[in-house]
Coordinates of C-alpha atoms and ligand atoms in Angstrom, one line a residue:
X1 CA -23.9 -51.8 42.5
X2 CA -27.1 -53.5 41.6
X3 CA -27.9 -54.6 45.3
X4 CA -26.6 -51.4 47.1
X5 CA -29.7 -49.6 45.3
X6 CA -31.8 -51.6 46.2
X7 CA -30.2 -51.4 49.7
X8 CA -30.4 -47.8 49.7
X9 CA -34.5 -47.8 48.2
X10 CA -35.3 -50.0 51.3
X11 CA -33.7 -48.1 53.6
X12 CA -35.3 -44.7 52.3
X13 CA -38.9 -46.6 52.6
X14 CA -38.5 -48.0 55.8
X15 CA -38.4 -44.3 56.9
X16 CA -42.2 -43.2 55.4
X17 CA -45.3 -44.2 56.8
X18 CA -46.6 -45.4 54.2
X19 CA -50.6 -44.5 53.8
X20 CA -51.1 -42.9 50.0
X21 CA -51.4 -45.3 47.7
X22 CA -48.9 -45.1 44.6
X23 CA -49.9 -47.0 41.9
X24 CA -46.9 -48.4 39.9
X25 CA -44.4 -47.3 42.7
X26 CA -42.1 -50.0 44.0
X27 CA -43.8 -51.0 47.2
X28 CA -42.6 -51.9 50.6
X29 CA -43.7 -54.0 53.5
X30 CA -43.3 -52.8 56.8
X31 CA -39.7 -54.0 56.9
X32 CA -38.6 -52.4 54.0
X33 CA -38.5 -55.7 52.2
X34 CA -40.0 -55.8 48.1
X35 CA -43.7 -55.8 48.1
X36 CA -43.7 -59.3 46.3
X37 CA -47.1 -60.8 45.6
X38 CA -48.3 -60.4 41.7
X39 CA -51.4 -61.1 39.9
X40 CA -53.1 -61.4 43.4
X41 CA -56.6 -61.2 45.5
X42 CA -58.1 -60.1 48.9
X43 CA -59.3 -61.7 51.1
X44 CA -61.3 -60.3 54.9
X45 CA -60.3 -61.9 57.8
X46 CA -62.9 -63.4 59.2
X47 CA -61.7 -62.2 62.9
X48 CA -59.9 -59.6 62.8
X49 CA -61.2 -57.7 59.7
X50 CA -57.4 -57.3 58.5
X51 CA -57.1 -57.3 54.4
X52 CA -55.0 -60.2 53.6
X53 CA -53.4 -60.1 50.0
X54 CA -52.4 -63.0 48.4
X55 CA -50.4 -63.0 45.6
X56 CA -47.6 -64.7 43.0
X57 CA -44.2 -64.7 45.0
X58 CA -41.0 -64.7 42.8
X59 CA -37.3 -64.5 43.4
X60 CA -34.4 -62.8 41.1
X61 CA -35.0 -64.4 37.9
X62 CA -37.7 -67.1 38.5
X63 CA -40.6 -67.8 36.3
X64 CA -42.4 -71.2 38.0
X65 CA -42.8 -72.0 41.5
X66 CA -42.3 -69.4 43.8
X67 CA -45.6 -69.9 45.9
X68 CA -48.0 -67.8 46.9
X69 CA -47.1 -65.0 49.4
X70 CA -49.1 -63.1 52.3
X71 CA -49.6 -59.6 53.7
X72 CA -51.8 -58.0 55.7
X73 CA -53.2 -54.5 55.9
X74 CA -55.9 -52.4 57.6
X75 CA -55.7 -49.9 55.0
X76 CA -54.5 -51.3 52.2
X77 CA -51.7 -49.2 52.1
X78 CA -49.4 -50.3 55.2
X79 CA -48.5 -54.0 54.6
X80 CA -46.9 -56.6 56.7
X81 CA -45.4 -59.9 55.2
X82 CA -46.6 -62.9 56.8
X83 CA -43.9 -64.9 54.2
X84 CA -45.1 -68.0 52.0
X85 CA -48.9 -68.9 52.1
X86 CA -48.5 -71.8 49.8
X87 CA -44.8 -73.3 50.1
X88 CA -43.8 -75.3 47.0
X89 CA -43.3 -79.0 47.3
X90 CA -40.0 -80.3 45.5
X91 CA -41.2 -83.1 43.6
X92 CA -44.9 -82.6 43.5
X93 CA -47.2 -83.1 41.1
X94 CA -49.0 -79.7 40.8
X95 CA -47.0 -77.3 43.4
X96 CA -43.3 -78.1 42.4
X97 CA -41.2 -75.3 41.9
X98 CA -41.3 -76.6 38.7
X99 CA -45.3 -75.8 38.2
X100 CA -46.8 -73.0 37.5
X101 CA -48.9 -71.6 40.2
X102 CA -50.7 -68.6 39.1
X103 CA -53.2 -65.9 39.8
X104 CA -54.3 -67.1 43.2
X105 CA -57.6 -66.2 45.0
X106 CA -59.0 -66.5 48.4
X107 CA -62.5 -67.3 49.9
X108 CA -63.3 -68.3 53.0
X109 CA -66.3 -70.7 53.5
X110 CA -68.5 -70.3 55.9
X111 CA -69.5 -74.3 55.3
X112 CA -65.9 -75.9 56.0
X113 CA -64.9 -73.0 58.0
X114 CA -61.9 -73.0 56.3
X115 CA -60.0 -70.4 54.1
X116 CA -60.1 -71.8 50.2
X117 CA -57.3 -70.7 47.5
X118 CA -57.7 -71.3 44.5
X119 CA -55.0 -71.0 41.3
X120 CA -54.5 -71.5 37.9
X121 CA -51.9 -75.1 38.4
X122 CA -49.9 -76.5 35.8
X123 CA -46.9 -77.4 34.4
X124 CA -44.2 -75.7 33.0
X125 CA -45.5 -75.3 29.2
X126 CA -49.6 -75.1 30.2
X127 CA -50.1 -78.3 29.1
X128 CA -52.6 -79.4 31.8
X129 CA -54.5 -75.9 32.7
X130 CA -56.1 -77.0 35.7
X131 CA -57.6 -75.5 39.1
X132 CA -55.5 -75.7 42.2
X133 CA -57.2 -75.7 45.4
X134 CA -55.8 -75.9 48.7
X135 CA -56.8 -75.0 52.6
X136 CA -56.1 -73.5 56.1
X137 CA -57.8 -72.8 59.3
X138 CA -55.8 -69.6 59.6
X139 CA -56.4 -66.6 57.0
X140 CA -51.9 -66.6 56.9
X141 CA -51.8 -70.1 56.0
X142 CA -50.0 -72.4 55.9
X143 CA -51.9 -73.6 53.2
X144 CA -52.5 -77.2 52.6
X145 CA -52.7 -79.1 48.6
X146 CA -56.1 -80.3 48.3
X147 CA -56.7 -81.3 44.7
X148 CA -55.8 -79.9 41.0
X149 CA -59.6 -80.1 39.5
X150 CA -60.4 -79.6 35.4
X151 CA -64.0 -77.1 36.1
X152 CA -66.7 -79.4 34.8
X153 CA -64.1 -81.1 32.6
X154 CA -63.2 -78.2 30.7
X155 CA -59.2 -76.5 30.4
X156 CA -58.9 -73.3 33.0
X157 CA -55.8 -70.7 32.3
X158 CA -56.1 -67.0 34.3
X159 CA -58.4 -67.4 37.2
X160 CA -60.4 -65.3 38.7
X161 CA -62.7 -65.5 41.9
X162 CA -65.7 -63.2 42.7
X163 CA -68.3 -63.6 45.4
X164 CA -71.9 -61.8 44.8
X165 CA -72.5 -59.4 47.9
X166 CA -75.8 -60.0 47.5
X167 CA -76.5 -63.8 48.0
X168 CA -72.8 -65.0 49.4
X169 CA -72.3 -67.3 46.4
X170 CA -68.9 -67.5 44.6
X171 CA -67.9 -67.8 41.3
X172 CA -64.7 -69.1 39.3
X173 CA -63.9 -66.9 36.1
X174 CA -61.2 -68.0 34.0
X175 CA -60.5 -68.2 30.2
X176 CA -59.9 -71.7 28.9
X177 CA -56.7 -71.4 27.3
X178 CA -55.4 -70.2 24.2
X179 CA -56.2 -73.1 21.7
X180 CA -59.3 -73.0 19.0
X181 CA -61.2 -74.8 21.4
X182 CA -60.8 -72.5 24.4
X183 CA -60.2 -68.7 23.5
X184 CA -64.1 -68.3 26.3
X185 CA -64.3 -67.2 29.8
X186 CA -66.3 -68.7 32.3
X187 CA -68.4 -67.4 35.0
X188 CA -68.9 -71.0 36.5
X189 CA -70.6 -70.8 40.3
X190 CA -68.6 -73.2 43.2
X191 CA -70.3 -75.5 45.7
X192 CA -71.1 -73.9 48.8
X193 CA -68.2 -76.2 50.2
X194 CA -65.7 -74.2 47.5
X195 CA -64.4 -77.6 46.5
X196 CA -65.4 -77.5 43.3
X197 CA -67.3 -75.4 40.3
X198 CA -71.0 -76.9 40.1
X199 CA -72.1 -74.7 37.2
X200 CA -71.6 -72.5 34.0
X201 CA -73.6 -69.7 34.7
X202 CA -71.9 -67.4 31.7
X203 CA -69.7 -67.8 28.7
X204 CA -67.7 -64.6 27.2
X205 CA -67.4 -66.4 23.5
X206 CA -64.6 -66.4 21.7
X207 CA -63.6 -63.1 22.8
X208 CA -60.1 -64.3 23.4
X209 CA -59.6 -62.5 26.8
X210 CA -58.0 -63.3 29.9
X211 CA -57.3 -62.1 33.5
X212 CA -61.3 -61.7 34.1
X213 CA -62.2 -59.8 37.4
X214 CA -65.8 -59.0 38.3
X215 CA -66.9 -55.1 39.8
X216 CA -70.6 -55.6 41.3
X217 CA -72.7 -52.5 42.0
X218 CA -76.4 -52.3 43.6
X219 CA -77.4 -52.7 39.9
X220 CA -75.0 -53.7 37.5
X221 CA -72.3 -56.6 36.7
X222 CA -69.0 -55.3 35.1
X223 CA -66.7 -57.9 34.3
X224 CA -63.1 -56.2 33.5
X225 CA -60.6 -58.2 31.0
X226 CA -57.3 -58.3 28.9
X227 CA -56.4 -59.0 25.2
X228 CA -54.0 -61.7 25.2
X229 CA -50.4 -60.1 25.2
X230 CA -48.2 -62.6 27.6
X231 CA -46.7 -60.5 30.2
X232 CA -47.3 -57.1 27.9
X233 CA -50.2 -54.6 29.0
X234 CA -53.2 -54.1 26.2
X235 CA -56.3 -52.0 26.8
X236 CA -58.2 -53.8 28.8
X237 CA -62.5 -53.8 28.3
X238 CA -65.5 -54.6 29.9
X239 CA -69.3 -55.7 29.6
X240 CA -71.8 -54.9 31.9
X241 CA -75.1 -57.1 32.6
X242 CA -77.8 -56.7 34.9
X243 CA -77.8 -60.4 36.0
X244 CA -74.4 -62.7 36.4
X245 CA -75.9 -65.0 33.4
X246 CA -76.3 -61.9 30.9
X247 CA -76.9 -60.5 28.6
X248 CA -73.9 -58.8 28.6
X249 CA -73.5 -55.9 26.4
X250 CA -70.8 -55.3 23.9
X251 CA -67.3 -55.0 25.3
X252 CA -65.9 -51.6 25.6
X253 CA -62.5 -50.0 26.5
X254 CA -62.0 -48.9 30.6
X255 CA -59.3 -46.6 29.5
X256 CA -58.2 -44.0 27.6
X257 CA -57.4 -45.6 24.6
X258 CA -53.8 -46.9 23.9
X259 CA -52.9 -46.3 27.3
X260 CA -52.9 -50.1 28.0
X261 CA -54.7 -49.5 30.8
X262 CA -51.8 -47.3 32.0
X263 CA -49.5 -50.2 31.5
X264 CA -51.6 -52.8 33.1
X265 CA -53.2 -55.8 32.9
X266 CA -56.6 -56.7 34.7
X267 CA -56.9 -59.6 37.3
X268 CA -58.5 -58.2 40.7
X269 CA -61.3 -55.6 42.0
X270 CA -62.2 -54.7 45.4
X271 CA -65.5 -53.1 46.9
X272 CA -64.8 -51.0 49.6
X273 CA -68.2 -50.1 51.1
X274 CA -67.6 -47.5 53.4
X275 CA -69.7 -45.5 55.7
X276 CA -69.9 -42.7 53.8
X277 CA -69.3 -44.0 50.1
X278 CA -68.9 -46.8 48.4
X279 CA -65.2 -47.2 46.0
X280 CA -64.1 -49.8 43.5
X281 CA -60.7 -50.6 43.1
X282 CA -59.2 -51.5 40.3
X283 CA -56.4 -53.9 40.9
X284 CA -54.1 -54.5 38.2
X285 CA -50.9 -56.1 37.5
X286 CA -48.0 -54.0 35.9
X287 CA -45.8 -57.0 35.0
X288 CA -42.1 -56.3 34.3
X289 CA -41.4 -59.5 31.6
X290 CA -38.0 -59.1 32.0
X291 CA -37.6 -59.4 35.7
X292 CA -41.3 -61.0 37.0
X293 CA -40.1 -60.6 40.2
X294 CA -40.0 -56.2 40.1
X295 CA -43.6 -56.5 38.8
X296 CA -45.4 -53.7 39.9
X297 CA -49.3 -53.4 41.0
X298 CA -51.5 -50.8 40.0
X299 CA -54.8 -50.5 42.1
X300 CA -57.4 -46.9 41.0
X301 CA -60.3 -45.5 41.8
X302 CA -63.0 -46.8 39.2
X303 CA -65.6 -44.4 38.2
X304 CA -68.9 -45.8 37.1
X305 CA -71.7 -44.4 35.3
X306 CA -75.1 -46.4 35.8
X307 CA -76.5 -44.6 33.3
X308 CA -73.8 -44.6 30.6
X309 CA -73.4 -48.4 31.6
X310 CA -69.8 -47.5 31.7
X311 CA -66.9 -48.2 34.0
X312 CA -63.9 -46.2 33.7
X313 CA -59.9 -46.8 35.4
X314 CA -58.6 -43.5 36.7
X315 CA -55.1 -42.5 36.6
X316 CA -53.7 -40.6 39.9
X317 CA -50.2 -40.3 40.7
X318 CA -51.2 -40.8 44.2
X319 CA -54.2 -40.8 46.1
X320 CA -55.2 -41.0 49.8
X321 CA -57.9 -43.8 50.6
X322 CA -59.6 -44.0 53.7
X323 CA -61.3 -47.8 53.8
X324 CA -63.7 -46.8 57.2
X325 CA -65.6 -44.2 54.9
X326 CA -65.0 -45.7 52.1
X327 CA -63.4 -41.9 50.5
X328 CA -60.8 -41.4 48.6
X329 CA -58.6 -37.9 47.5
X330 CA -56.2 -37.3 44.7
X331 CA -53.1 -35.7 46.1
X332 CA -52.0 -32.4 44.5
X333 CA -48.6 -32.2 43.5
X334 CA -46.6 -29.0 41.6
X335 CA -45.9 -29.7 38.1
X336 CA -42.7 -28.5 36.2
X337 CA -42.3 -28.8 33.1
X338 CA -39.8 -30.0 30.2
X339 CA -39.9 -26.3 28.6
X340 CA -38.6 -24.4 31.9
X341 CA -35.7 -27.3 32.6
X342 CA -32.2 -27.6 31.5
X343 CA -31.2 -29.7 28.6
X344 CA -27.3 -30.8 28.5
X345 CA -25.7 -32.8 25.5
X346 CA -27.9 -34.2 23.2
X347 CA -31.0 -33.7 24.7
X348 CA -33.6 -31.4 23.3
X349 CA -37.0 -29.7 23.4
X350 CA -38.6 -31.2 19.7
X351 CA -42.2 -30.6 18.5
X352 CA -44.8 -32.4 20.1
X353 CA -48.4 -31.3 19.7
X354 CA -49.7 -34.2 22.4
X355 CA -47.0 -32.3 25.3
X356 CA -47.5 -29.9 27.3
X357 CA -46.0 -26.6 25.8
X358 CA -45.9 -28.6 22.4
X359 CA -42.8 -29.9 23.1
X360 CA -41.2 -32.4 24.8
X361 CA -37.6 -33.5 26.0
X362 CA -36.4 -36.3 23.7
X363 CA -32.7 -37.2 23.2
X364 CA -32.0 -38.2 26.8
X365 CA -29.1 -40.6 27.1
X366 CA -26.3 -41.8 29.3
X367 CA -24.5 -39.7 32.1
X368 CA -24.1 -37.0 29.0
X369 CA -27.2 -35.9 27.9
X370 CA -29.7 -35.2 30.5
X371 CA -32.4 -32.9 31.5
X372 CA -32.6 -31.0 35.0
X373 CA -35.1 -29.5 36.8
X374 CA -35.1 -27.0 39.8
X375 CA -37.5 -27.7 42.1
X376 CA -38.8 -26.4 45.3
X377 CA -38.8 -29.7 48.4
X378 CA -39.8 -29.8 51.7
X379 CA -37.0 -31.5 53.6
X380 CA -38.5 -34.9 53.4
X381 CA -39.0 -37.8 51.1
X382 CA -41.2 -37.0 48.3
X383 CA -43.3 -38.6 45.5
X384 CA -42.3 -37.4 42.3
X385 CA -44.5 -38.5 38.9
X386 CA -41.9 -38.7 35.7
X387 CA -44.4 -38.2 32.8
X388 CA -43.0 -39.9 29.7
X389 CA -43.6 -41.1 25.9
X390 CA -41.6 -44.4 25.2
X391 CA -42.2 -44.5 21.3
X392 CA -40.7 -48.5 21.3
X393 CA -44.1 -49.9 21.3
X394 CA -42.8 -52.4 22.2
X395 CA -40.3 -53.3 19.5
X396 CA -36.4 -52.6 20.0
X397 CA -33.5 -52.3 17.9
X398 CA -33.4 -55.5 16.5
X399 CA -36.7 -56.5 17.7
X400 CA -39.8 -56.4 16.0
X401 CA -40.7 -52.8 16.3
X402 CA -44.1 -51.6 15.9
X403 CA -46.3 -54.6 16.3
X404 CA -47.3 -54.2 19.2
X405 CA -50.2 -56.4 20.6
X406 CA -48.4 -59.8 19.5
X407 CA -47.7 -62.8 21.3
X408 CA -44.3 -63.9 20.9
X409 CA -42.3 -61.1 20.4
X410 CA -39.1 -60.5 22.9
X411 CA -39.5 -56.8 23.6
X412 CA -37.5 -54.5 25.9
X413 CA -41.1 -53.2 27.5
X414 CA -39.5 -50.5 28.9
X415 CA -36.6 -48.0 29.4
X416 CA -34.4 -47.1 31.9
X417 CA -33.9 -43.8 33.5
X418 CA -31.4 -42.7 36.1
X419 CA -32.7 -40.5 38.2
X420 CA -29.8 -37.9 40.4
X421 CA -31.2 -35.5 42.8
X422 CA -29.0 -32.3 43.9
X423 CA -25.6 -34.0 41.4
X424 CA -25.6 -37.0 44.3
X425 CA -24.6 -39.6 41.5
X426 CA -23.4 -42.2 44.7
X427 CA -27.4 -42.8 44.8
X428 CA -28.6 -43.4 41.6
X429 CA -32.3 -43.6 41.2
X430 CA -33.8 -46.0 38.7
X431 CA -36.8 -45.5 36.4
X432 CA -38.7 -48.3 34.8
X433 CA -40.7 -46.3 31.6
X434 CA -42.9 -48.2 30.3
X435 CA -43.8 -48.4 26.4
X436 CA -46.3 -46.7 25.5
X437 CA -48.3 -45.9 22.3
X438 CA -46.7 -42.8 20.1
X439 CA -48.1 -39.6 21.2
X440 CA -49.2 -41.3 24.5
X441 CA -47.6 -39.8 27.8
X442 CA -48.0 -42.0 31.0
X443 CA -46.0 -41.4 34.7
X444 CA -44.5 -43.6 37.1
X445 CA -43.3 -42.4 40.5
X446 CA -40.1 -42.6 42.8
X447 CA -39.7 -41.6 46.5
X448 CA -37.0 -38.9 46.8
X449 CA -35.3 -37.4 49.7
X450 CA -35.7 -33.5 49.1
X451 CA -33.9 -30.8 50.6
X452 CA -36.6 -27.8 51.9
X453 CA -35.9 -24.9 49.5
X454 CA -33.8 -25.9 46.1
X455 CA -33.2 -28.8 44.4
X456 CA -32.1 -30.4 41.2
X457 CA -33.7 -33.6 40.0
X458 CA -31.3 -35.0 36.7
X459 CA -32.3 -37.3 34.5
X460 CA -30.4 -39.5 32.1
X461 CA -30.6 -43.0 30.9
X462 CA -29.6 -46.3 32.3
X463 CA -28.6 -49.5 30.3
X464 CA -31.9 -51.6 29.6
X465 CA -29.7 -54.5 28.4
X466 CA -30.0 -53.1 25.0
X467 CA -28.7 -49.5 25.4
X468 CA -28.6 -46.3 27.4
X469 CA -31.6 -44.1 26.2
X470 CA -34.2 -42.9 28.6
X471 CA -37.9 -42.2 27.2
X472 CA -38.9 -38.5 26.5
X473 CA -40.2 -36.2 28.9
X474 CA -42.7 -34.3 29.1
X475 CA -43.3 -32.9 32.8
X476 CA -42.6 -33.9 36.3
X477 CA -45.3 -33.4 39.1
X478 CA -43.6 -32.9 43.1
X479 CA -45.9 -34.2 45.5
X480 CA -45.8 -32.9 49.5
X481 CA -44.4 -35.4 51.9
X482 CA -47.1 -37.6 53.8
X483 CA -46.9 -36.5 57.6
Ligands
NAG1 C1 -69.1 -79.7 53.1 O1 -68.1 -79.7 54.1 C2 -68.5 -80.2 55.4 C3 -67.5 -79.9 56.4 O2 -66.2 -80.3 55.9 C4 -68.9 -81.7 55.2 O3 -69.4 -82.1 56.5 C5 -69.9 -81.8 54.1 O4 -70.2 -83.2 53.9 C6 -69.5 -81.2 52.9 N1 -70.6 -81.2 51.9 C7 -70.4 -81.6 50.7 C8 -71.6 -81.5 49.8 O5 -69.3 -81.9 50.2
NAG2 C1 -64.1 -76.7 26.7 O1 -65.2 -75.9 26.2 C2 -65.1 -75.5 24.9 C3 -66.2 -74.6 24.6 O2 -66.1 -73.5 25.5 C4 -65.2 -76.8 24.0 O3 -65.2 -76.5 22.7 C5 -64.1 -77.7 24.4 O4 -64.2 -79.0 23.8 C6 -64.1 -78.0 25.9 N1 -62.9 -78.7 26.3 C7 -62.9 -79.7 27.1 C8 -61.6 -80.4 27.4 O5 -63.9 -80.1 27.7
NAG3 C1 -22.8 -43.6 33.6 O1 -22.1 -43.6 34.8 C2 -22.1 -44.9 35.5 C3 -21.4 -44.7 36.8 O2 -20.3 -43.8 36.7 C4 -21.4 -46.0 34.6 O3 -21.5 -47.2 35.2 C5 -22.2 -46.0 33.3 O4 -21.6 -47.0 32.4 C6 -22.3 -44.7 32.6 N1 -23.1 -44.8 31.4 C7 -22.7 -44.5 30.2 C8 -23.7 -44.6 29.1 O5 -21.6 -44.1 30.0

């Protein structure tokens, strides 16, 4: 049942052209295969110009190993797998299936001539929290194990990389683990050979962040990172400094507040310099703890105020990017919402002075007690945005419910939807809602083949592993097809 969705999803993608970029949608490469590559970085070919992305690789139910996989894009939207980058070595001391091999970057030096990735390495239970390098002649890889390096002796746990448009040098960032010691980041600058970090140019003290990433403008330094949650999203905040070695100013949030950042965690940032405009990209990781390997990733539009000294994450369902001009569009979708649907069983419009209307559809559970709305489609397959509240906050049944924020805690993270269009219950839809804060209404998106003229788009609840009930709804927003 399981597989012949997923079977079904792939085919459906294959069929789009994929250029809009979805943020939290479950992406494709361009054989209809998982977009699998989490916590990840860019990286120009030097030749061709091609974005490669590099990022954490996982099958069905892993947690270590896995490698580090490779696509390549020229629009960051269209992606073709170019399989394993860094292949894990049974037996080895740092890239074992066994290890963990995290958060990888790559830079290419100009001095070696070679390509440079570098990831937090360790074991199983962080014990070692170590640097990984390792190097190829080709962009794709494969990648070869260098050396597992402790930065200037200290302990290194989420790594970041950045390199300064401005004078070509690169930098490590990474937090030095979670004991009293550590709980810092560094901004520690590499050799020009990228062998090694040569010096500390920055410490964030004590702050107790991780998954640091670094947005440079003509004037300003933001650096962009997460509370410590595991694998559960927090509101992520950032300091900006005129000069890589500070001052930095106080951290603030990049987000609405208790959005978590739209369910996300920091890690990456790109600067697309265009010929008409320059855009940041946030690029965040929307980790599913419960399955790594469906993680999701979130990259949006930052928008940055020089004056303000303020850098803010933008939420669009989807948006059209254009990386020659450097532009970018939000799409415009119709919204319908909650009020003018049709509840069935026990679901039910309640008070809600945060939805739209003041109400929104809570109840929804099962096959039994959906909602349905009629909705106009043109023929094709569609984006539609299912804007939800998921009041778990990430507590469940028996679990700890509302304390969110903690480390430790084994929550549910998000609910389960089915989603039926036009009563075709052979081709279930599934959709992951995340938690989010009470009173806090977030989307995520699905592809769906629309009829042109009328449609019905059902929704119910799935099992999550712990029961049946789908988060509450406020609206739904149907975007035009892409071509
Ligand atoms: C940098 O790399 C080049 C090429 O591999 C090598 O010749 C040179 O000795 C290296 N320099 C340092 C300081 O390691
Ligand atoms: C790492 O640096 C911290 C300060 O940031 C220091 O207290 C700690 O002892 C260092 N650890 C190692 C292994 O050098
Ligand atoms: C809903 O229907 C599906 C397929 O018929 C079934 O597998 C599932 O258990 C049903 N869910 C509930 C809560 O009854």
């Amino acid at each position: 049942m399981v597989a012949l969705r997923f079977f079904t999803l792939a085919a459906l993608a294959t069929c789009a052209t994929a250029k809009w970029i979805v943020p939290g949608a479950r992406w494709f490469d361009t054989e209809g295969n998982i977009f699998n590559a989490h916590a990840g970085g860019l990286c120009v070919d030097q030749d061709s110009g091609k974005f490669y992305w590099f990022g954490e690789y996982k099958s069905e139910g892993q947690v270590e190993g896995g490698g580090v996989s490779v696509y390549s894009s020229d629009d960051l939207a269209t992606w073709k797998s170019h399989g394993i980058a860094l292949e894990p070595v049974e037996g080895h001391e740092w890239i074992s299936p066994q290890n963990v091999i995290q958060r990888p970057k790559v830079i290419y030096s100009e001095e070696t001539g070679k390509y440079h990735m570098w990831w937090h390495a360790d074991d199983a239970k962080y014990t070692k929290l170590v640097q990984g390098l390792a190097t190829s002649d080709d962009i794709a890889g494969p990648y070869t194990f260098q050396d597992a390096i402790a930065p200037l002796g200290n302990w290194s746990q989420d790594f970041g990389a950045f390199t300064d448009y401005k004078d070509g040098k690169s930098y490590a960032l990474y937090s030095n683990g979670d004991s009293k010691l550590g709980r810092d980041v560094y901004v520690s600058r590499f050799n020009d050979n990228l062998t090694d970090v040569e010096e500390t140019i920055f410490r964030f003290n004590k702050f107790d962040l991780e998954a640091p990433t670094i947005v440079q403008t003509d004037k300003s330094y933001y650096a962009l990172m997460s509370h410590k949650t595991g694998y559960r999203p927090n509101n992520v905040v950032g300091f900006r400094a005129d000069s890589l070695s500070g001052p930095w100013s106080q951290p603030f949030f990049v987000s609405p507040a208790y959005t978590r950042t739209f369910s996300t965690q920091s890690g990456f940032s790109w600067r697309i310099k265009g010929t008409k405009k320059t855009t940041h990209l946030y690029m965040g990781d929307q980790w599913d703890s419960v399955s790594l390997w469906e993680s999701r990733n979130v990259w949006l539009p930052l928008e940055i105020d020089e004056n303000e000294g303020s850098i803010e994450v933008l939420w669009h369902d989807v948006y059209d990017l254009n990386v020659k001009t450097g532009e970018w569009k939000a799409i415009t979708g119709k919204t319908y919402y909650s009020k003018n649907a049709k509840t069935k069983g026990d679901a039910y419009l309640q008070e809600a002075n945060f939805g739209s209307n003041n109400v929104i559809a809570t109840g929804i559970y099962g096959n039994d007690s959906t909602i349905t709305f009629d909705v106009t489609g043109q023929g094709k397959d569609q984006w539609v945005s299912f804007y939800h509240q998921n009041t778990d906050d990430m507590g469940y049944g028996d679990q700890p419910a509302g304390s969110p924020d903690r480390i430790g805690g084994a929550w549910q993270l998000r609910r389960i939807s089915s989603v039926v269009v036009n009563g075709d219950t052979d081709n279930v839809h599934t959709l992951y809602q995340r938690d989010t804060h009470k009173g806090i209404i977030i989307s995520s998106p699905l592809l769906l083949a629309l009829k042109k003229g009328k449609n019905t788009i059902t929704i119910g609840g799935l099992s999550n592993g712990v029961d049946y009930k789908g988060a509450d709804l406020d609206r739904i927003v149907v975007y035009p097809p892409e071509s």
